CSV table of C-alpha atoms in Angstrom, one decimal:
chain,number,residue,atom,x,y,z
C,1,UNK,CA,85.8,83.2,61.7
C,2,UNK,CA,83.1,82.2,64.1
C,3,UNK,CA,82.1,85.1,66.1
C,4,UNK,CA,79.0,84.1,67.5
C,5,UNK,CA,77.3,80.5,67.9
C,6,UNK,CA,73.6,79.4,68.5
C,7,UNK,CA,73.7,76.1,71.0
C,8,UNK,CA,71.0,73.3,69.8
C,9,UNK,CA,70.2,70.2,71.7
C,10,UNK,CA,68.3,67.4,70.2
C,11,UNK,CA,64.9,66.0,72.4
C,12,UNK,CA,65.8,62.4,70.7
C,13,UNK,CA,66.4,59.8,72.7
C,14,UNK,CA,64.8,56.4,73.8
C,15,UNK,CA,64.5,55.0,77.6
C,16,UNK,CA,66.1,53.1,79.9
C,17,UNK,CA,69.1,55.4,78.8
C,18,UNK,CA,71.7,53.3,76.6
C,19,UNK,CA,69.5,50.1,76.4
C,20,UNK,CA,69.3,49.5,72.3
C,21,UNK,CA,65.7,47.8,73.2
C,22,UNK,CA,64.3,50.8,75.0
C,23,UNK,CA,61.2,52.5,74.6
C,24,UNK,CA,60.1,56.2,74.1
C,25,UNK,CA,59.7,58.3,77.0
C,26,UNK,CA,56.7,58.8,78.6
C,27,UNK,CA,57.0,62.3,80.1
C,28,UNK,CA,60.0,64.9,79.7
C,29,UNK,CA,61.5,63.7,83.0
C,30,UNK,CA,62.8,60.7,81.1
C,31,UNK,CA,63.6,62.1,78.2
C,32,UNK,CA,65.5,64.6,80.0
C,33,UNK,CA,68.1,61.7,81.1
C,34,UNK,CA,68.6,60.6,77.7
C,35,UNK,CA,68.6,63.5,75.2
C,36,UNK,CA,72.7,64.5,74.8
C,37,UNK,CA,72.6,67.9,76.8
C,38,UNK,CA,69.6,69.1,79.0
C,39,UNK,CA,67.6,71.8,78.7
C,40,UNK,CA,69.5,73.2,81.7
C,41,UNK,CA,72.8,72.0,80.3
C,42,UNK,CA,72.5,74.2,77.0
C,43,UNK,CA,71.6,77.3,78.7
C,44,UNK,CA,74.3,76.8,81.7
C,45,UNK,CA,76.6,76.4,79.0
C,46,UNK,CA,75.4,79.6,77.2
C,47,UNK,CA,75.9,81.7,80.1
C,48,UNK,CA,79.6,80.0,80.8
C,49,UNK,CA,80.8,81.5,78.1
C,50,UNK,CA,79.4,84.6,77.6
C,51,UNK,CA,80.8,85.2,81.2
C,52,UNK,CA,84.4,84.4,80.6
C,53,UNK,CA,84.6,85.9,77.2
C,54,UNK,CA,82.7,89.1,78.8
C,55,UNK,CA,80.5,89.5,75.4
C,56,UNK,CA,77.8,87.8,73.6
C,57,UNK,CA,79.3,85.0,72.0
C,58,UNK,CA,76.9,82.4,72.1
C,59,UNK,CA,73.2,82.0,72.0
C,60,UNK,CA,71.1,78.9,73.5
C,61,UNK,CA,67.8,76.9,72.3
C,62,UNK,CA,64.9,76.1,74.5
C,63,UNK,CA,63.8,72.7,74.1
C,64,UNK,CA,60.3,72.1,72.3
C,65,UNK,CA,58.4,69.6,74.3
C,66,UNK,CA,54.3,70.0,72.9
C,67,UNK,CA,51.6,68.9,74.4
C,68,UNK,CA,49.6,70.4,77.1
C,69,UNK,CA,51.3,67.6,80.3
C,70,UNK,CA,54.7,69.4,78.9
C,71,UNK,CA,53.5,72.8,79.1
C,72,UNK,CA,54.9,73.2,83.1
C,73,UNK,CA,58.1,71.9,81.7
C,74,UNK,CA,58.0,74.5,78.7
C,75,UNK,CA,56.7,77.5,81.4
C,76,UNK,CA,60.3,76.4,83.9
C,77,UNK,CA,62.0,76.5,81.3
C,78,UNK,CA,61.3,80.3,80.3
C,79,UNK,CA,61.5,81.3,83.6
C,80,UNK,CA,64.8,79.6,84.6
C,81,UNK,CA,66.7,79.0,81.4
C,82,UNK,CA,65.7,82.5,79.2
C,83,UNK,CA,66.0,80.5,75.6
C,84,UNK,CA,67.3,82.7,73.0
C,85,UNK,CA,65.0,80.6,70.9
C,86,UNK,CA,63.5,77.1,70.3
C,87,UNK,CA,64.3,73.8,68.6
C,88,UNK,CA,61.8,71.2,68.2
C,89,UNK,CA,62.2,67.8,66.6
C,90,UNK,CA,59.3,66.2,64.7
C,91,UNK,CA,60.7,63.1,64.2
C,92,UNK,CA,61.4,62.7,68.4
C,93,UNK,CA,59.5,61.3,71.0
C,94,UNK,CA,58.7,64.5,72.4
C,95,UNK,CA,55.1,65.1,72.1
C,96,UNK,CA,52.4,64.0,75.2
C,97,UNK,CA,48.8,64.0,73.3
C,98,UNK,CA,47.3,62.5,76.9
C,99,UNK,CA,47.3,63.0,80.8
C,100,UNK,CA,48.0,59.4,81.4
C,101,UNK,CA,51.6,59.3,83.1
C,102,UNK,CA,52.5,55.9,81.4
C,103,UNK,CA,51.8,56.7,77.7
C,104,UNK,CA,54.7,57.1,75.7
C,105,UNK,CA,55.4,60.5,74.2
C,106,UNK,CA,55.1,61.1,70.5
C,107,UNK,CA,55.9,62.2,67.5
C,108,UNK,CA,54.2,65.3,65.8
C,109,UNK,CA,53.4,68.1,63.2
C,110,UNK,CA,53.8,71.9,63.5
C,111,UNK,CA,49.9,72.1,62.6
C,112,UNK,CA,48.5,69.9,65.3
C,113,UNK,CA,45.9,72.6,67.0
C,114,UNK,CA,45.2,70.4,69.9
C,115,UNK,CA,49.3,69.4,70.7
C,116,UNK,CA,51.2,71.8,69.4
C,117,UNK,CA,49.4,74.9,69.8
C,118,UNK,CA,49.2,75.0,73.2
C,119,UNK,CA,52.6,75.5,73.5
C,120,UNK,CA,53.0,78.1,70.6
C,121,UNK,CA,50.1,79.8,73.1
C,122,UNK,CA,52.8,79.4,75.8
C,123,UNK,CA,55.3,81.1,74.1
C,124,UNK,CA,53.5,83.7,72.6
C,125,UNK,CA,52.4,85.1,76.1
C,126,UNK,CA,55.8,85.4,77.2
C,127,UNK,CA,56.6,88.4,75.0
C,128,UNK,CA,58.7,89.9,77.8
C,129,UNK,CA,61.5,87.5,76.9
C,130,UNK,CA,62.1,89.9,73.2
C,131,UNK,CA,63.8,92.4,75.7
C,132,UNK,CA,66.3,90.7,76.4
C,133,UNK,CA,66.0,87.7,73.9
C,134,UNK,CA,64.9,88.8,71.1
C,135,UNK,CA,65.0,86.1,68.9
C,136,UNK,CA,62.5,84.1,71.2
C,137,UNK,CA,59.5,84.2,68.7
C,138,UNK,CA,62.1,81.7,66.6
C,139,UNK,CA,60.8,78.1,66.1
C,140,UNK,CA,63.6,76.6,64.4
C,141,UNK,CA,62.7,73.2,63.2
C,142,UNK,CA,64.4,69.9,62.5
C,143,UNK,CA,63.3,68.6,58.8
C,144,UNK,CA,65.2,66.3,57.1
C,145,UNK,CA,68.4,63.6,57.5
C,146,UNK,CA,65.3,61.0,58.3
C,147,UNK,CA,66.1,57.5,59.1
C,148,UNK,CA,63.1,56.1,57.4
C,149,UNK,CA,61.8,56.3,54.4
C,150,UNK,CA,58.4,57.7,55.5
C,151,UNK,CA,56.9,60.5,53.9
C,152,UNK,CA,55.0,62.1,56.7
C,153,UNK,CA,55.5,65.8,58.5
C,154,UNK,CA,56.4,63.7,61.6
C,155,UNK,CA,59.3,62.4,59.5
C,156,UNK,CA,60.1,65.7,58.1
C,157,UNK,CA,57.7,66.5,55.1
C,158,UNK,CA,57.2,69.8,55.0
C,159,UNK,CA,53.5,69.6,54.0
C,160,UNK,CA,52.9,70.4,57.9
C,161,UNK,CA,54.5,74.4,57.8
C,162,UNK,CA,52.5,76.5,55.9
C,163,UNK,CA,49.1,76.8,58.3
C,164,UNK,CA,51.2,76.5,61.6
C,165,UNK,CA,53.6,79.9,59.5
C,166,UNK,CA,49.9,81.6,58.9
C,167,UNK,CA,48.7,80.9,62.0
C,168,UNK,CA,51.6,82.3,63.8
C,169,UNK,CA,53.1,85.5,61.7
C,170,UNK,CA,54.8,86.7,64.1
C,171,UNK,CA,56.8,83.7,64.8
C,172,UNK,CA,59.5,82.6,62.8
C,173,UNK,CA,60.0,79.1,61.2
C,174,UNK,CA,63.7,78.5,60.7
C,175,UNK,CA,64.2,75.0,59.2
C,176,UNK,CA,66.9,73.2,59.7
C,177,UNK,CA,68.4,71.3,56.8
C,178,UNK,CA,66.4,73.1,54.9
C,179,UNK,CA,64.0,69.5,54.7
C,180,UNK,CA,66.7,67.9,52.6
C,181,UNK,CA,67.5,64.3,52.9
C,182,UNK,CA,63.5,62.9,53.1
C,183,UNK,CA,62.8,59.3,51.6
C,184,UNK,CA,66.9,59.0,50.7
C,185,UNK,CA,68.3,57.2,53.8
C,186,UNK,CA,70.1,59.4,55.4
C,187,UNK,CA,70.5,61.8,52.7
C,188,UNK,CA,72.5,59.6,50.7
C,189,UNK,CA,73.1,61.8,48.0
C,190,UNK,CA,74.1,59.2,45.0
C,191,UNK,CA,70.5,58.3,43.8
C,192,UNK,CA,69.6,62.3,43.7
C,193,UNK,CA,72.8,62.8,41.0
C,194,UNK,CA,71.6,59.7,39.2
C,195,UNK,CA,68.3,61.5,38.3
C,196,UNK,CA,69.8,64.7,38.3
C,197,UNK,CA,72.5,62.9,35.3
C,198,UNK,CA,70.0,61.3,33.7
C,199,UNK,CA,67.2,64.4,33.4
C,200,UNK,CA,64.2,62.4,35.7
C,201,UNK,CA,62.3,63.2,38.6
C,202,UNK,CA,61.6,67.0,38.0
C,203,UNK,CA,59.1,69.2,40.2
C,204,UNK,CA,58.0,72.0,37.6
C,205,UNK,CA,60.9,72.6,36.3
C,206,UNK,CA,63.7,71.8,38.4
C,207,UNK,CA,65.2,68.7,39.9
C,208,UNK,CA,63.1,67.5,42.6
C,209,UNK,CA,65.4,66.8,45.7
C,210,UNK,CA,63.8,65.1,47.9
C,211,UNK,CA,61.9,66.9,50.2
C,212,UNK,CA,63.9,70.4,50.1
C,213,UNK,CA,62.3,71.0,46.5
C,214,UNK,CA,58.3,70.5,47.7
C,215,UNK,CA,59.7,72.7,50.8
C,216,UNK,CA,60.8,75.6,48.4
C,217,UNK,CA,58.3,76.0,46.1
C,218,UNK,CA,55.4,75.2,48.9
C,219,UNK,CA,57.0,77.8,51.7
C,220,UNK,CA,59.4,80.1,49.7
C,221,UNK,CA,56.5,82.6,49.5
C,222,UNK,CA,55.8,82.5,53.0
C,223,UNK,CA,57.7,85.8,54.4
C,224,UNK,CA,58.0,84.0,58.2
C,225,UNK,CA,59.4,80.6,56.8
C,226,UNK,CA,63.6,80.7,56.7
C,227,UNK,CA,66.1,77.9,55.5
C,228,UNK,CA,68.7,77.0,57.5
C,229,UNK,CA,71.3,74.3,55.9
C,230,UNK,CA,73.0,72.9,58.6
C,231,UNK,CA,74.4,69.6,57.3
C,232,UNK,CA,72.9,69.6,54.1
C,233,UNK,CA,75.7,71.9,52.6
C,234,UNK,CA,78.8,70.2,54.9
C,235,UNK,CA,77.5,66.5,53.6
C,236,UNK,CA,77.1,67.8,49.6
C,237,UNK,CA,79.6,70.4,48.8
C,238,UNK,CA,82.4,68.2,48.4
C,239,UNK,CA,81.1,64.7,47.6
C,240,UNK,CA,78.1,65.7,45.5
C,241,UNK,CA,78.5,69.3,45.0
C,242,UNK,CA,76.5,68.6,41.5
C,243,UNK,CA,73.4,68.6,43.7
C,244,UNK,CA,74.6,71.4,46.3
C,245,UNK,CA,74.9,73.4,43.3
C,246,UNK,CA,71.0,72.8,42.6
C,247,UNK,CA,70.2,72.9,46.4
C,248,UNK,CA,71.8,76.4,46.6
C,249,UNK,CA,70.3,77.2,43.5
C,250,UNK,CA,66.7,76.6,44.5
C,251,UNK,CA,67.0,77.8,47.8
C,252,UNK,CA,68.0,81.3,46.7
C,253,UNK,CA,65.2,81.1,43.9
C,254,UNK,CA,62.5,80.4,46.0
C,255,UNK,CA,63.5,82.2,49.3
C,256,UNK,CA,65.7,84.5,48.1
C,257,UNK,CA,69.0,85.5,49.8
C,258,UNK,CA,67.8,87.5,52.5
C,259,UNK,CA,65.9,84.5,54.2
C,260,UNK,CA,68.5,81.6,53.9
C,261,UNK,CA,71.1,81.1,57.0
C,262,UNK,CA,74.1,79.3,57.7
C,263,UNK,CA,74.4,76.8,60.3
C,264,UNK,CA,77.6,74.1,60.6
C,265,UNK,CA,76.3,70.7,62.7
C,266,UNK,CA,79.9,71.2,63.8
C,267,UNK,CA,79.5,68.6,66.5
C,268,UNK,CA,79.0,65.8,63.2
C,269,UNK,CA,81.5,67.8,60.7
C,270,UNK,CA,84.3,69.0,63.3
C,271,UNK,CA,85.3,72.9,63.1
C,272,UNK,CA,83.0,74.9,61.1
C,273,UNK,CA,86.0,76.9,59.4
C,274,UNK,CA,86.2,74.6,56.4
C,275,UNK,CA,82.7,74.8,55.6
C,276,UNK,CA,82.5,78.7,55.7
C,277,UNK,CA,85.9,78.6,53.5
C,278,UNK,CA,83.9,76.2,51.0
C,279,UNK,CA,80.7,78.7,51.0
C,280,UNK,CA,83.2,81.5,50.1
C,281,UNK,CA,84.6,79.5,47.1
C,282,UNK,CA,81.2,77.9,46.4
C,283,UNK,CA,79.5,79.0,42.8
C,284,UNK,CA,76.7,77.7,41.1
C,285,UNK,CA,77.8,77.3,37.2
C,286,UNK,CA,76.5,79.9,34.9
C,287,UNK,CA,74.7,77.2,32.5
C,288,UNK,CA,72.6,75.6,35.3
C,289,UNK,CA,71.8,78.8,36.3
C,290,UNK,CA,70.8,80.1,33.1
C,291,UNK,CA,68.2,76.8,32.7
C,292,UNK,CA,67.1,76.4,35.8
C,293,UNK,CA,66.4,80.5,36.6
C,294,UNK,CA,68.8,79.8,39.9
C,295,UNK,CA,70.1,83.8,41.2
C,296,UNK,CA,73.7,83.6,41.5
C,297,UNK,CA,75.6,83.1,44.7
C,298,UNK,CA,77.1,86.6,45.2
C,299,UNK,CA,79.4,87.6,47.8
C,300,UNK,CA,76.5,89.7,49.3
C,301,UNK,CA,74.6,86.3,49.0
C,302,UNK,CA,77.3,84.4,50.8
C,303,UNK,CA,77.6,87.4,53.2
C,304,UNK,CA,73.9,87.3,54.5
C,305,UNK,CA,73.4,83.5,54.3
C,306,UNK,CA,77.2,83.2,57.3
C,307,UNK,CA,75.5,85.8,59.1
C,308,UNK,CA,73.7,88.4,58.2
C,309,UNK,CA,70.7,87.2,58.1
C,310,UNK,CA,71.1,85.3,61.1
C,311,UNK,CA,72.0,88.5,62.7
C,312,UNK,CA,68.6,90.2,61.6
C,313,UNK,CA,66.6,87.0,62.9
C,314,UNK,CA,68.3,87.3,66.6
C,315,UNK,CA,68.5,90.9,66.5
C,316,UNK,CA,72.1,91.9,66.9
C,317,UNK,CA,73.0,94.9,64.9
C,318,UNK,CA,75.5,94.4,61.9
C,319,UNK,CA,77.6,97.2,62.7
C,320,UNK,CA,77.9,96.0,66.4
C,321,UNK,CA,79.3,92.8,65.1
C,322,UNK,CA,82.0,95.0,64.1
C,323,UNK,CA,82.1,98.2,66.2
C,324,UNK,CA,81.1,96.7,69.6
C,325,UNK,CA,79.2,98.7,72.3
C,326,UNK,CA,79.9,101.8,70.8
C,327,UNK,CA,76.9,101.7,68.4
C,328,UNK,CA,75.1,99.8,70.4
C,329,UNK,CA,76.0,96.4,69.8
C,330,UNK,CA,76.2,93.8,72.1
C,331,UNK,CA,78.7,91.6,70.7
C,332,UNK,CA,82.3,92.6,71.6
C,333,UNK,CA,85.1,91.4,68.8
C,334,UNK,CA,87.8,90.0,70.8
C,335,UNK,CA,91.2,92.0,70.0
């Protein structure tokens, strides 16, 4: 029921490429030869399938490489690859804070005006890409699933999104995994049902999950800040769906449903299908709803959160997802 995909590729990665003892990159040329697919990779493969299936069917990130030593990396990149949108990774290697070629790259923050900015500069200026790409002005943002328990916006605390989101309006912050998972290795959900069980660890008024809570109720209000749950619904809804019940429930009550989007890690969970059955079938029970002032998960809910809403952020009109050319979409259904 897939009808069309957005490509990611990760900027993690350490050097020599396969040695467990390596090092982090010291400019994008290495990390380039490590990361899973290139930059060039994701768009080539972008364009390889929109051209045999003749239609839209799949959009491609740019890769987010800050620093002002990346920024010629960033600029080829717009001009060869024409990103649909970007990913960044925090918690990567990925950042170059110096001009001297040996220093390894970096991790970094979404508020950092003398790294980061520079490149949201970059990006910004190259407002001729909306024409034909006009979901370029979307940052989407890994935050969450961290490997240590380290509570820092480099590791995926969202304390770092609110100025960069003001600074920038007229970008858009989509966050992936929605910040779950932070200080719980690897989003090991078991300790978060313990205290949900035993009625501890609340953040006024609601479980505090770690991470995705603080990310709610400190960027719910903030009308260019999205949550994306990629993983974080495929790794709950059937082991601990206890706690994707109260994930669900306090994305919709602090976001609301119009600015929550679906997204499938399929490459870690296999086809997507089963997940978008499970979403379909998903509910959060009336009586945790009722005490923790969660909105229930409607069908229109469910609707905009596989689609919809994605839809709006990349600009491809709803009824041309199912009417084709003739109102001026530009996605074609297949037969």
């Amino acid at each position: 029921q897939v009808t069309v995909g957005l490509l990611s590729a990760a900027t993690l990665g350490v050097f020599p490429p396969g040695d467990p003892n390596g090092r982090p990159p010291a400019n994008y040329t290495e990390s380039q030869q490590v990361v899973n697919v290139t930059a060039r990779q994701t768009a080539a493969i972008r364009n390889f399938v929109n051209r045999i299936s003749g239609s839209q069917r799949l959009l491609a990130h740019g890769q987010i490489y800050p620093g002002r030593p990346n920024l010629e990396f960033m600029e080829r990149q717009i001009q060869e690859n024409h990103p649909d949108s970007w990913k960044g990774y925090n918690i990567a290697y990925a950042a170059k804070a110096d001009d001297e070629p040996t220093s390894p790259m970096r991790r970094w923050r979404l508020d950092d005006e003398q790294v980061v900015y520079p490149t949201y500069e970059l990006i910004a200026r190259h407002k001729e890409q909306l024409e034909r790409h006009p979901g370029f002005f979307n940052i989407c943002i890994h935050k969450g699933f961290s490997p240590s328990p380290v509570d820092t916006p480099e590791m995926g605390n969202p304390t770092d999104i609110p100025k960069a989101s003001r600074d920038w309006p007229h970008f858009n912050f989509i966050i992936y995994h929605a910040c779950w998972g932070g200080m719980v290795p690897f989003a090991w959900s078991k300790p978060v049902l313990d205290d949900i069980v035993a009625e501890r660890k609340f953040l006024n008024g609601v479980p505090n999950l770690p991470w995705l809570t603080q990310f709610g109720q400190t960027c719910g209000q903030l009308p260019n800040v999205v949550a994306e749950i990629g993983s974080t619904f495929a790794n709950n809804v059937v082991t601990w769906p206890t706690v994707c019940a109260h994930m669900l429930g306090q994305l919709l009550k602090y976001f609301g449903e119009d600015r929550i989007v679906f997204g499938s890690d399929c490459v870690f969970n296999g086809s997507p299908q089963w997940q978008i059955e499970a979403l379909w079938r998903f509910q959060i029970p009336e009586e945790m709803r009722r005490r923790f002032g969660y909105p229930e998960l409607t069908p229109t809910a469910k609707r905009k959160i596989l689609g919809l809403n994605s839809a709006r952020l990349y600009k491809i009109p709803a009824q041309g997802l199912a009417a084709g050319d003739a109102v001026g979409g530009v996605y074609k259904p297949l037969p």
